[in-house]
XYZ file of C-alpha atoms in Angstrom:
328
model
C 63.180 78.820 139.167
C 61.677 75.763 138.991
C 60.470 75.417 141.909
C 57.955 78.621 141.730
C 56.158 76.425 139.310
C 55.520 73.230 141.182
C 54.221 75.917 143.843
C 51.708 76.806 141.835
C 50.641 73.510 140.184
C 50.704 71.578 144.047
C 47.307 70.509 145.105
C 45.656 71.577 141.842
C 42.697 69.609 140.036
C 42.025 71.846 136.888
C 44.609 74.557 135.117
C 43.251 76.751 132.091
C 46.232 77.182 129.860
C 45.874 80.848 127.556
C 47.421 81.590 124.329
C 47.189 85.490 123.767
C 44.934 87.328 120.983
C 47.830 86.504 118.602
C 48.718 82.779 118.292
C 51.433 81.277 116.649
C 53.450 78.064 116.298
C 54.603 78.694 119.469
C 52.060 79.641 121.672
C 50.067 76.803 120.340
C 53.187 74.179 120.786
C 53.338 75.675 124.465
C 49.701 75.761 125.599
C 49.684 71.753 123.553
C 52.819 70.556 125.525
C 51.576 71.755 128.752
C 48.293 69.682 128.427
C 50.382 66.489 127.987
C 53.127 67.487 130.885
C 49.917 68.126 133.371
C 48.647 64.710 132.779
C 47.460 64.636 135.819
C 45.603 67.818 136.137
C 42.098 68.732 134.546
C 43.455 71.064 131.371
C 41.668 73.377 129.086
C 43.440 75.306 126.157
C 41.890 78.651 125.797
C 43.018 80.939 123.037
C 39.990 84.460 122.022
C 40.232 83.902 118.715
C 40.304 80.656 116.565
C 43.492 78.826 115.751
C 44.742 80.409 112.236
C 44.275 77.503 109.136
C 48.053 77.780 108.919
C 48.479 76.234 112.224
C 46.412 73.613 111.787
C 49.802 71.099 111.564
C 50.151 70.246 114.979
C 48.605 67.712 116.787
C 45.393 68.749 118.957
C 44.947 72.354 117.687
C 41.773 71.912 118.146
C 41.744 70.959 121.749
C 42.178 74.983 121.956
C 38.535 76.473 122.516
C 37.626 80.244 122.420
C 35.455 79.681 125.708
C 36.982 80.474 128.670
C 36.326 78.260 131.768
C 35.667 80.235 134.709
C 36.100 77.580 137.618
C 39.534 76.674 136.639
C 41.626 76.107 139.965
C 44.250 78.569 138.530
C 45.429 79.568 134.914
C 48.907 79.400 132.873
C 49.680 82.190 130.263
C 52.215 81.129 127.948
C 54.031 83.056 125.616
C 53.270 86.501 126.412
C 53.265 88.818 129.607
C 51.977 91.947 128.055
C 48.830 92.602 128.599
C 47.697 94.557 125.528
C 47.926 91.123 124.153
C 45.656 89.999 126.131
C 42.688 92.460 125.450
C 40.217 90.423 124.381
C 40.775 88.350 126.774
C 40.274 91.053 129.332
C 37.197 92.732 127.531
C 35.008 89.777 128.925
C 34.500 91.253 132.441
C 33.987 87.826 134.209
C 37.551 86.870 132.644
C 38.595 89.803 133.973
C 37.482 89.386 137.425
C 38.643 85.784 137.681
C 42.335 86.357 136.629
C 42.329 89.027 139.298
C 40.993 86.654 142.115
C 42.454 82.909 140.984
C 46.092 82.345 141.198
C 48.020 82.720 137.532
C 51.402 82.078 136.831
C 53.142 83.388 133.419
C 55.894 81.481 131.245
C 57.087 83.818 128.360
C 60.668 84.157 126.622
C 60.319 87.802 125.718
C 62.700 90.565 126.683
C 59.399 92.868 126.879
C 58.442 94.207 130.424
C 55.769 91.820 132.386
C 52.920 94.657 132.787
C 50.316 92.693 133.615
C 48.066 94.433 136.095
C 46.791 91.025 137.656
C 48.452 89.303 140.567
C 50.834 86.045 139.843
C 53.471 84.344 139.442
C 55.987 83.700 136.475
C 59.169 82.389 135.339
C 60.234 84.820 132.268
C 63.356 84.103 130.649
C 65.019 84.978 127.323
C 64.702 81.616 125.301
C 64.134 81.132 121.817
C 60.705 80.147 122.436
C 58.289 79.866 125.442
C 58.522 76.056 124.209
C 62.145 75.672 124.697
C 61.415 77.158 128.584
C 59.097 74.712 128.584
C 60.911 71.614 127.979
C 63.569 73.160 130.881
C 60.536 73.405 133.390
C 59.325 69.871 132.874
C 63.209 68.692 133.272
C 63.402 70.228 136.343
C 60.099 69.188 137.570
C 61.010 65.512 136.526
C 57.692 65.684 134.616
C 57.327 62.819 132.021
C 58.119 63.943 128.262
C 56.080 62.002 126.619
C 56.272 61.989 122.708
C 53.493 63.535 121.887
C 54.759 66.483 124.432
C 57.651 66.262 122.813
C 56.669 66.966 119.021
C 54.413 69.955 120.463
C 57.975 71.500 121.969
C 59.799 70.869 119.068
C 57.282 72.302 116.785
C 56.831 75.531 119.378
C 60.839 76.163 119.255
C 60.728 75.801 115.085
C 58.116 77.975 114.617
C 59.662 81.040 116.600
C 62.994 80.355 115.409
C 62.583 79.902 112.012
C 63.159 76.254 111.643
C 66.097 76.759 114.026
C 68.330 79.453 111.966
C 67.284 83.191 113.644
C 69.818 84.720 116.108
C 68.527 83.801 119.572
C 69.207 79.643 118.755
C 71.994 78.577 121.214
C 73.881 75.060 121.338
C 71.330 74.663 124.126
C 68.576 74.714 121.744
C 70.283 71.948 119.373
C 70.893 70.262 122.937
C 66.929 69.926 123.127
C 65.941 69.439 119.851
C 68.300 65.995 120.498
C 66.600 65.167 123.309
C 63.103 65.433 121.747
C 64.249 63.242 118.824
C 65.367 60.573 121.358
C 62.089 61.023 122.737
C 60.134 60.206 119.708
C 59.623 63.390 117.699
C 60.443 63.014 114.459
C 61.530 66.098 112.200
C 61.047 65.447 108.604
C 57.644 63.755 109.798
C 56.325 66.774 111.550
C 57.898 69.407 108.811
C 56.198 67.438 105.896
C 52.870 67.957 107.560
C 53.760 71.298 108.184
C 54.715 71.931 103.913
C 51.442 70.548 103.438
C 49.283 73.131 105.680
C 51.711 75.327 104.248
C 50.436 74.816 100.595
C 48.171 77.812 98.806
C 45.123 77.824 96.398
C 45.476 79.346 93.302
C 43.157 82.373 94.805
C 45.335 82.745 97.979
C 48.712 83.059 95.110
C 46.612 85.704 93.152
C 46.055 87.530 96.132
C 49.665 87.488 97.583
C 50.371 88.268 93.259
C 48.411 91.334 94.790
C 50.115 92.369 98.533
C 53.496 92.018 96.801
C 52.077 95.143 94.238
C 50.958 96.910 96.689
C 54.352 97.764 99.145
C 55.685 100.797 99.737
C 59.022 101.323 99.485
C 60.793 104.590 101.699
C 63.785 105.469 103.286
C 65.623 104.371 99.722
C 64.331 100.647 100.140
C 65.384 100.305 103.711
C 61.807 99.829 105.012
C 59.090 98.213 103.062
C 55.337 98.037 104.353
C 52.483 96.411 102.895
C 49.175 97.850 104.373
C 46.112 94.885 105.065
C 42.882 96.585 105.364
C 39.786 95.082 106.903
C 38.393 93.666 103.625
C 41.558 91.516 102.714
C 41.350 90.558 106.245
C 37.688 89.719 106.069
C 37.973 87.882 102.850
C 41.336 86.145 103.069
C 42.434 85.355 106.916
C 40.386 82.287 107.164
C 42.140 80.165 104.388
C 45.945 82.010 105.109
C 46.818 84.255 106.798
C 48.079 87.393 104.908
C 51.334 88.064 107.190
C 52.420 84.899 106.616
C 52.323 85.399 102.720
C 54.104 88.529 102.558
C 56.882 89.350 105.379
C 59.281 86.485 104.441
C 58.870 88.074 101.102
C 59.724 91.575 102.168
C 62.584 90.334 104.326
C 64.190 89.219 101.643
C 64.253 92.019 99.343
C 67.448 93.930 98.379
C 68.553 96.396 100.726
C 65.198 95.859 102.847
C 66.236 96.587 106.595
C 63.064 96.712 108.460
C 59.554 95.249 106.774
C 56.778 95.545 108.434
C 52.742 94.304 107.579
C 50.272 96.419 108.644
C 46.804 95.402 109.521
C 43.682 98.263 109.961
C 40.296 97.079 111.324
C 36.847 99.175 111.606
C 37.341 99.847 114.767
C 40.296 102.047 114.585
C 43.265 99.221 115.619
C 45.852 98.741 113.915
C 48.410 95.919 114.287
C 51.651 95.530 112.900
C 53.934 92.448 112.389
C 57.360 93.379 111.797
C 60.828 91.506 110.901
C 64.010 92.907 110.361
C 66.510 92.247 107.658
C 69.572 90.089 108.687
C 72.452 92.001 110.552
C 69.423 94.612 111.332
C 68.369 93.070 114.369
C 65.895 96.119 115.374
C 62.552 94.279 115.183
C 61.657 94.657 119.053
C 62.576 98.237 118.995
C 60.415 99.767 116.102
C 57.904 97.442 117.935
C 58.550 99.422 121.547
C 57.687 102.688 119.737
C 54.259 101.486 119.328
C 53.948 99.819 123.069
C 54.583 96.509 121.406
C 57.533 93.627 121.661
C 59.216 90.845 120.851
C 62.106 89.358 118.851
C 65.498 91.428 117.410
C 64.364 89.903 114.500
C 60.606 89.340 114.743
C 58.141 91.677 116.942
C 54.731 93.159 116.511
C 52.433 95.874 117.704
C 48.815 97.140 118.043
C 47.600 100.599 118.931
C 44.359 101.863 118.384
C 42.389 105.254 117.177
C 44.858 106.082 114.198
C 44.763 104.867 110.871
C 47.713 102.942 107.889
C 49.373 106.801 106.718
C 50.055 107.954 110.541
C 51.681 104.365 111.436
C 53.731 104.512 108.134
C 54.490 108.519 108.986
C 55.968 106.973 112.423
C 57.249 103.734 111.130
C 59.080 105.866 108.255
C 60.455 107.937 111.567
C 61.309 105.250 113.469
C 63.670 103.376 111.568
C 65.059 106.231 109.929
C 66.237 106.786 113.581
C 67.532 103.523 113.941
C 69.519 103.463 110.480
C 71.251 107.116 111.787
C 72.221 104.993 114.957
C 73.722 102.087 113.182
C 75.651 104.493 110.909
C 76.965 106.793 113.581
């Protein structure tokens, strides 16, 4: 496995690391980890949209630029080897152009199908997080851990599991999280400074006051959807983002199987973030409907030329589906 990847970094002098159209904590602890582990390689973080507020915790977010660089000597995608999330990425023709032509090699955890149209190379494995792969491919490439490297990991493998309690953790996971300590990361340290991104304005509470007003309840409770139009989005994503306020929430609801946030832009997409209750684990499925992926527990979508009422009319479908098959 491992050795696929010191193919591709041999004889390098510059890698361009990409974080999809959707970052999180860890993408971001991936693409941050990477730069340290490549210490001596040339490394630019590249990421089409700016680095949500809420992310803001770790270390050197803001090494991650929106501008691509077009010379790299070849390019890492981390966390992601669907290529719908990487549209914007792929709406810049010269982007386009140079992923087809410079080699590119892929690290993701996902179960979802690599469909990337683009020749390269990748080592895809169902992990916890793309950080946790991470830490495996820089053991087996001997590749110093320093402890900077190792507080991006260990924040990459909290964010996507929860702070370590979803489903996918293994005793291998615990495994790593020891050796990151031993390496200098320190928990409570980098979880405090997470609380404190974490914290809302008394207009960001009024408005989440507001989302938790506005869900819709159907299937008698089982799935709950709160819809996110383009103003809300407009007005409110820069200071928190308005997923992050509101699924946890849902989740955690009384008899609440699937929830699901749904975001509609001017243009006619639509994305939707979904987690599913506890002992549901159906998240990655009602995502598939929509061409989308992820997590048992945690997935998302985006599809395009429809509008909030046809994506509830199919989510509504969906999971009504999926409740008949749990109860047959």
């Amino acid at each position: 496995m491992h050795q696929k990847f010191s193919d591709f970094i041999k004889d390098k002098r510059s890698i361009c690391i990409i974080q999809a159209e959707n970052p999180d904590g860890d993408s971001l602890g991936s693409a941050i980890a990477l730069d340290y582990l490549l210490k001596d390689i040339e490394v630019s973080l590249y990421c089409p949209v700016d680095i949500p507020k809420y992310l803001h915790y770790f270390s050197d977010w803001s090494r991650v630029t929106n501008e691509f660089d077009y010379n790299s000597d070849g390019y890492i995608i981390v966390d992601t080897a669907a290529e719908v999330l990487l549209s914007k990425v792929l709406e810049d023709t010269a982007a386009r152009n140079r992923l087809h032509s410079a080699p590119v090699f892929v690290i993701d955890h996902h179960e979802t199908e690599d469909d990337l149209s683009f020749s390269h190379e990748a080592i895809i494995e169902t992990k916890p997080a793309a950080a946790e792969l991470i830490y495996e491919i820089a053991l087996g490439e001997n590749l110093e851990i320093s402890k900077s490297a190792a507080e991006a990991i260990l924040q990459g493998i909290s964010s996507d599991t929860l702070g370590f309690v979803s489903s996918s953790v293994t005793p291998r996971t615990f495994e790593i999280v020891s050796e990151l300590l031993k390496l200098g990361a320190n928990i409570s340290e980098l979880d405090e400074r997470r609380r404190e991104f974490m914290k809302k304005s008394p207009r960001i509470l009024d408005y989440k006051a507001d989302l938790i007003k506005r869900i819709d309840y159907s299937l008698d409770g089982a799935l709950a959807t709160v819809h996110i139009p383009w103003d809300d989005i407009r007005e409110y994503s820069d200071e928190y983002n308005p997923n992050v306020l509101i699924l946890e929430e849902l989740r955690m609801v009384e008899g609440v199987k699937v929830a699901v946030a749904v975001k509609t832009y001017p243009d006619g997409k639509v994305t939707g973030k979904i987690r599913a209750g506890f002992g549901f684990p159906v998240a990655e499925k009602v995502a598939g409907y929509f061409g989308g992926g992820g997590h048992p527990y945690a997935a998302g979508f985006r599809t395009y030329d429809t509008d909030y009422d046809e994506v509830l009319r199919e989510l509504i479908s969906v999971t009504a589906d999926l409740i008949e098959e749990e109860n047959v």
